[in-house]
XYZ file of C-alpha atoms in Angstrom:
391
model
C -92.050 6.511 -226.630
C -95.621 6.210 -228.027
C -98.452 5.818 -225.634
C -99.803 2.244 -225.535
C -103.258 1.786 -227.080
C -106.264 1.773 -224.741
C -108.853 -1.089 -224.529
C -112.117 -0.920 -222.672
C -113.482 -4.387 -221.725
C -117.207 -4.513 -220.798
C -117.901 -7.446 -218.501
C -115.696 -9.076 -215.909
C -116.744 -12.733 -215.987
C -114.247 -15.478 -216.762
C -114.034 -14.449 -220.493
C -113.984 -10.701 -219.996
C -111.488 -10.874 -217.186
C -109.141 -13.138 -219.151
C -109.530 -10.841 -222.174
C -108.540 -7.838 -220.071
C -105.445 -9.711 -218.670
C -104.225 -10.813 -222.133
C -104.545 -7.268 -223.499
C -102.579 -5.851 -220.545
C -99.954 -8.628 -221.004
C -99.755 -7.603 -224.662
C -98.774 -4.097 -223.753
C -102.147 -2.365 -223.905
C -103.722 -0.098 -221.248
C -107.002 -1.659 -220.121
C -110.183 -0.450 -218.330
C -112.293 -3.394 -217.095
C -115.874 -2.426 -216.379
C -118.624 -4.491 -214.627
C -121.720 -3.487 -212.624
C -120.917 -6.293 -210.142
C -118.306 -6.065 -207.449
C -115.622 -8.647 -206.620
C -117.781 -10.584 -204.279
C -120.617 -11.365 -206.679
C -118.160 -11.982 -209.496
C -116.544 -14.760 -207.429
C -119.714 -16.199 -205.860
C -121.130 -18.226 -208.732
C -121.566 -21.967 -207.884
C -120.270 -23.474 -211.180
C -117.465 -25.592 -212.496
C -115.961 -25.667 -215.986
C -114.544 -28.507 -218.053
C -111.359 -27.216 -219.698
C -109.671 -28.711 -222.676
C -106.191 -28.433 -224.117
C -106.906 -25.209 -226.064
C -107.676 -23.565 -222.713
C -104.700 -25.061 -221.163
C -102.422 -23.597 -223.826
C -103.950 -20.093 -223.326
C -103.632 -20.269 -219.552
C -99.973 -21.338 -219.846
C -99.287 -18.448 -222.138
C -100.779 -16.100 -219.547
C -98.715 -17.617 -216.714
C -101.910 -18.768 -215.021
C -101.840 -22.548 -215.362
C -99.326 -23.402 -212.611
C -101.047 -21.041 -210.133
C -104.381 -22.784 -210.837
C -102.763 -26.261 -210.524
C -104.026 -27.009 -206.963
C -107.601 -26.263 -208.019
C -107.468 -28.178 -211.363
C -109.083 -31.635 -211.204
C -107.782 -33.796 -214.074
C -109.908 -36.530 -215.680
C -107.906 -39.155 -217.509
C -110.890 -41.119 -218.609
C -113.933 -39.891 -220.496
C -116.688 -42.340 -221.242
C -119.440 -41.738 -223.755
C -122.421 -43.844 -223.039
C -125.683 -44.153 -224.961
C -128.105 -45.289 -222.293
C -130.794 -46.289 -224.742
C -128.595 -48.928 -226.408
C -126.035 -49.567 -223.710
C -123.070 -48.772 -226.030
C -120.027 -47.294 -224.419
C -116.922 -45.585 -225.924
C -114.002 -44.887 -223.549
C -111.561 -42.081 -224.274
C -108.199 -41.971 -222.462
C -104.878 -40.077 -222.624
C -103.767 -42.599 -225.219
C -106.131 -40.949 -227.653
C -104.389 -37.604 -227.362
C -101.528 -38.768 -229.528
C -97.980 -40.055 -228.642
C -96.442 -36.669 -227.834
C -99.060 -35.671 -225.295
C -99.983 -39.095 -223.889
C -96.428 -39.653 -222.658
C -96.498 -36.617 -220.377
C -96.806 -37.865 -216.734
C -99.367 -35.147 -215.782
C -101.484 -35.319 -219.015
C -105.243 -35.660 -218.864
C -108.129 -35.744 -221.299
C -109.412 -32.616 -219.634
C -109.591 -30.712 -216.388
C -112.389 -29.406 -214.233
C -112.033 -25.973 -212.527
C -114.407 -24.353 -210.028
C -115.519 -20.851 -210.709
C -114.348 -19.413 -207.380
C -110.618 -20.032 -207.584
C -110.594 -19.088 -211.194
C -112.152 -15.726 -210.675
C -110.086 -15.049 -207.479
C -106.870 -15.558 -209.421
C -107.992 -13.465 -212.493
C -109.043 -10.508 -210.296
C -105.850 -10.699 -208.300
C -103.709 -10.612 -211.346
C -105.709 -7.810 -212.897
C -105.607 -5.751 -209.708
C -101.807 -6.198 -209.528
C -101.134 -5.253 -213.113
C -100.117 -1.541 -213.491
C -101.775 -1.179 -216.918
C -105.229 -2.239 -215.703
C -107.801 0.082 -214.341
C -110.524 -1.997 -212.532
C -113.910 -0.268 -212.385
C -116.096 -2.871 -210.757
C -119.465 -2.268 -209.155
C -119.869 0.808 -211.381
C -122.470 2.043 -213.914
C -121.067 0.775 -217.178
C -123.107 3.184 -219.394
C -121.987 6.299 -217.475
C -118.336 5.277 -217.554
C -118.395 4.315 -221.253
C -119.905 7.542 -222.484
C -118.220 9.974 -220.066
C -114.643 8.847 -220.278
C -112.242 11.669 -221.373
C -110.172 9.388 -223.591
C -111.931 7.262 -226.266
C -110.594 3.697 -226.353
C -108.789 2.322 -229.368
C -110.787 -0.911 -228.859
C -113.874 -1.944 -226.982
C -114.236 -5.634 -226.144
C -117.820 -6.528 -225.298
C -118.004 -9.531 -222.998
C -121.187 -8.890 -220.929
C -123.001 -12.079 -221.761
C -125.804 -13.421 -223.898
C -128.303 -10.644 -223.109
C -125.669 -7.963 -223.816
C -127.075 -4.432 -223.670
C -123.791 -3.217 -225.117
C -124.225 -5.419 -228.194
C -127.714 -4.022 -228.698
C -126.513 -0.451 -228.363
C -123.913 -1.172 -231.046
C -126.850 -2.255 -233.401
C -125.563 -5.837 -233.721
C -128.322 -8.319 -233.997
C -128.078 -12.073 -233.403
C -129.605 -15.360 -234.471
C -131.249 -17.441 -231.751
C -132.600 -20.979 -231.781
C -133.876 -21.961 -228.355
C -133.785 -25.603 -227.492
C -136.838 -27.316 -226.037
C -134.532 -28.677 -223.337
C -132.684 -26.720 -220.683
C -129.794 -27.590 -218.359
C -129.653 -28.061 -214.546
C -126.398 -27.970 -212.675
C -125.762 -29.429 -209.190
C -122.909 -30.617 -207.116
C -123.105 -34.012 -205.373
C -121.150 -36.837 -203.804
C -121.181 -40.060 -205.724
C -120.144 -43.705 -205.267
C -118.988 -45.985 -208.031
C -117.255 -43.332 -210.173
C -113.509 -43.075 -210.185
C -112.227 -39.582 -209.063
C -110.326 -39.053 -212.361
C -113.242 -40.109 -214.751
C -115.826 -38.042 -216.449
C -119.012 -39.281 -218.187
C -121.096 -37.921 -221.096
C -124.344 -39.925 -220.858
C -126.707 -39.707 -223.855
C -130.383 -40.049 -222.934
C -133.437 -39.547 -225.116
C -134.418 -36.453 -223.086
C -130.935 -34.841 -223.436
C -127.210 -35.356 -222.579
C -126.111 -35.709 -218.978
C -122.543 -34.842 -217.990
C -120.795 -36.031 -214.849
C -117.606 -33.955 -214.045
C -115.137 -34.820 -211.216
C -114.348 -32.125 -208.641
C -111.965 -34.091 -206.497
C -112.441 -37.131 -204.341
C -116.031 -38.235 -204.366
C -117.385 -34.837 -205.377
C -118.885 -34.244 -208.885
C -120.782 -31.667 -210.814
C -123.778 -32.828 -212.849
C -125.001 -31.071 -215.930
C -128.461 -32.539 -216.551
C -130.189 -31.725 -219.833
C -133.941 -32.323 -220.136
C -137.202 -30.568 -221.213
C -137.477 -27.252 -219.570
C -140.676 -28.048 -217.707
C -139.163 -31.199 -216.185
C -136.133 -29.287 -214.970
C -138.422 -26.606 -213.348
C -140.121 -29.475 -211.391
C -136.815 -30.978 -210.410
C -135.505 -27.552 -209.242
C -138.465 -27.157 -206.861
C -138.105 -30.659 -205.230
C -136.908 -31.069 -201.713
C -133.390 -32.582 -201.395
C -134.632 -36.151 -200.711
C -137.040 -36.164 -203.623
C -134.380 -34.689 -205.903
C -131.958 -37.362 -205.009
C -134.501 -40.063 -205.660
C -135.151 -38.542 -209.088
C -131.423 -38.308 -209.786
C -130.786 -41.939 -208.814
C -133.341 -42.969 -211.483
C -131.301 -41.408 -214.337
C -127.739 -42.461 -213.418
C -126.250 -45.684 -214.603
C -126.660 -48.553 -212.118
C -122.946 -48.514 -211.377
C -123.105 -44.920 -209.946
C -124.914 -44.152 -206.711
C -125.578 -40.712 -205.365
C -124.831 -39.978 -201.676
C -125.297 -36.321 -200.866
C -126.565 -33.164 -202.363
C -124.039 -30.389 -201.892
C -125.737 -27.297 -203.338
C -129.003 -26.119 -204.688
C -129.978 -27.420 -208.133
C -130.218 -24.551 -210.634
C -131.853 -24.755 -214.034
C -131.347 -22.439 -216.932
C -132.454 -22.266 -220.524
C -130.232 -23.357 -223.452
C -130.112 -21.911 -226.960
C -127.929 -21.828 -229.972
C -127.056 -18.125 -230.566
C -124.711 -16.352 -232.921
C -124.165 -12.592 -233.371
C -124.774 -11.370 -237.032
C -121.337 -9.847 -236.863
C -118.358 -10.069 -234.566
C -117.252 -6.464 -234.725
C -118.493 -2.976 -235.529
C -116.078 -0.092 -235.777
C -113.615 -0.261 -232.838
C -115.775 -2.693 -230.870
C -115.656 -6.521 -231.072
C -117.605 -9.297 -229.325
C -116.074 -12.132 -227.381
C -117.592 -15.080 -225.471
C -121.305 -15.538 -224.961
C -121.943 -11.979 -226.217
C -120.987 -13.389 -229.636
C -122.147 -16.967 -229.405
C -123.814 -19.598 -227.175
C -124.140 -23.315 -227.722
C -125.473 -26.407 -225.931
C -123.128 -27.505 -223.164
C -122.765 -31.059 -224.699
C -119.131 -31.872 -225.047
C -118.124 -29.089 -222.608
C -117.471 -26.636 -225.517
C -118.958 -23.449 -223.895
C -116.027 -21.768 -221.928
C -113.401 -23.400 -224.190
C -114.980 -21.817 -227.256
C -115.128 -18.405 -225.498
C -111.476 -18.712 -224.429
C -110.550 -19.476 -228.100
C -111.933 -16.025 -228.835
C -109.573 -14.647 -226.169
C -106.665 -16.528 -227.651
C -107.339 -14.919 -231.038
C -107.736 -11.460 -229.368
C -104.356 -12.018 -227.773
C -102.728 -12.804 -231.139
C -104.117 -9.665 -232.792
C -103.361 -7.441 -229.771
C -99.684 -8.595 -229.891
C -99.569 -7.822 -233.672
C -100.752 -4.265 -232.782
C -98.097 -3.800 -230.040
C -95.415 -4.959 -232.450
C -96.479 -2.447 -235.101
C -97.767 -5.082 -237.497
C -101.442 -4.147 -237.354
C -103.339 -0.962 -236.898
C -105.703 -0.884 -233.938
C -108.633 0.085 -236.151
C -108.159 -3.084 -238.202
C -107.930 -5.390 -235.158
C -111.712 -6.179 -235.207
C -111.815 -7.200 -238.775
C -108.777 -9.410 -238.397
C -110.210 -10.991 -235.301
C -113.546 -11.739 -236.915
C -112.039 -13.102 -240.060
C -110.119 -15.776 -238.049
C -112.906 -16.662 -235.708
C -115.824 -17.380 -238.017
C -114.740 -20.862 -239.078
C -114.290 -22.216 -235.540
C -117.613 -20.693 -234.325
C -119.731 -21.953 -237.238
C -118.307 -25.514 -237.185
C -118.434 -25.842 -233.327
C -121.940 -24.561 -233.036
C -123.173 -26.835 -235.906
C -121.352 -29.804 -234.442
C -122.858 -29.325 -230.938
C -126.341 -28.877 -232.448
C -125.947 -32.048 -234.513
C -124.865 -33.974 -231.390
C -127.894 -32.831 -229.452
C -130.308 -33.682 -232.251
C -128.722 -37.054 -233.062
C -128.539 -38.334 -229.483
C -131.711 -36.684 -227.970
C -134.441 -38.411 -229.866
C -136.010 -41.863 -230.333
C -136.354 -41.640 -234.164
C -135.249 -44.972 -235.509
C -132.992 -43.766 -238.276
C -131.196 -41.429 -235.859
C -130.845 -44.252 -233.328
C -129.281 -46.489 -236.047
C -126.875 -43.724 -237.098
C -125.685 -43.022 -233.602
C -125.233 -46.772 -232.995
C -123.110 -47.003 -236.050
C -121.106 -44.035 -235.033
C -120.443 -45.269 -231.568
C -119.436 -48.657 -232.893
C -117.005 -47.097 -235.194
C -115.471 -44.974 -232.440
C -115.177 -47.972 -230.145
C -113.436 -49.999 -232.824
C -110.994 -47.622 -234.418
C -108.593 -45.641 -232.189
C -107.724 -43.140 -234.943
C -111.348 -41.981 -235.008
C -111.317 -41.432 -231.263
C -108.083 -39.490 -231.600
C -109.494 -37.387 -234.453
C -112.691 -36.602 -232.554
C -110.880 -35.721 -229.310
C -108.491 -33.464 -231.217
C -111.370 -31.639 -232.755
C -113.188 -31.229 -229.418
C -110.013 -30.171 -227.461
C -108.309 -27.836 -229.928
C -111.283 -26.717 -232.040
C -112.068 -27.719 -235.612
C -110.106 -24.993 -237.295
C -106.751 -26.236 -235.971
C -107.327 -29.486 -237.856
C -109.595 -28.483 -240.733
C -108.777 -24.912 -241.558
C -104.956 -24.454 -241.295
C -105.164 -20.913 -242.568
C -106.891 -19.848 -239.420
C -103.889 -20.526 -237.188
C-alpha cells in the first residue's frame, strides 16, 4: 500500500488548523506548525460571523454538531443607512424555499474564537495522521525535516514570513479607516438579530453572542479608533451610545476595546512549486458583510476538494497548487472588489454616492428576489452563482 502524501501546514489559527484537519481527513499525513502553544492559540478575544458556505464545510468535517452549543444563530439581519434612515431587513425567508423551511435555519451564526479553537485542536491531537508541532521554531522545523513534504500550506497570516521566503509578493491598499472590536451588553436588540449599520465614517456591525451579549465591530478613521481605545470604560460607553441607533442602549462593557488596521490585500500568486497560500496569507478584505473568515474557509473547502482528488488518484500532488489557484481566483477577486465597493459607497458623504446607495437600498427593500440574490452571493460566495465552472 503506497505511503500517503505528506502536507506541512504553517500556522495554526482557525484557517490553518481547519486546513490541517481536512487534509488529514482526506487521507494525508499532516504536520501542523506554529510558534504559539495551545494556550495562546485559544486565548484570542474575538467572535466570527459564519455563513452557509462555512456551515457546509464544517458539516463535511463533522464539526458542526459539536460546535452547536456555542453557535449563536441570527435569524434577522438589518442593514441600516444611518445618514438617510433607510432600513432593509433580511430574514430566513430570503434564503430560498428549501433552506427557509428548515426549523433550525438562520441567516448566519456567530461563533466565539475560544470554543472553535478548542475543538479544532482537540480533533487534530486525536487524529493519528496529524503531527502537532506547536510552540516550536517554524523555520528550524521546516528546513531540518528529514522528509520533504509533498505540499506546504502557508496559513501564518497577513504578515507571513513564509510567503516572503517563497518570493511571493502581494498588493496592498490600506484603508484610511480601521476597525475596533469589543464585547458589550445591550438593551433593545433581539438576541437573534444582527445589524450592519452604515455610517459616513465607516460600517458598524452588531453581532449577537447569546442573551444580551453582543460583539461590536466599529469601523472609523484610525486616529479616532486609537483615541477610543485609550478611553476609560465610562467614557468609552458614552462615545458608543452616541453612535448606536436610538432603539439600542448599551449597558456594560465586557472586555477591552481593541483597534487594528484594515487593508485590502491580495497575493500576486496563490502557489509556487509545492507551496500554496490560504486565508489571510493570500488575501485580506474589509470586515464589512462578515466576509473575512468565510472567504478564508472557502479556500480550505477548495483545498479539501483537491486533496481528495489526490487521495483518489485523480490528481498528482505536484499539480494540486495550480488546480487550487485556478479555482480560487474568481471568488477572491469578486469578493474583494465587492467589499471594497461597499465600503466606498457607504462610507462617504459625496452626493452622487449617497443617491446611488439610497436607490440600491430602496430596490432591496422593495424586491425580495434582489434580497435573495444578494444574500446568496454573500453567504455562498459569488462563484457559486456567477461562475458555475468553479464548482
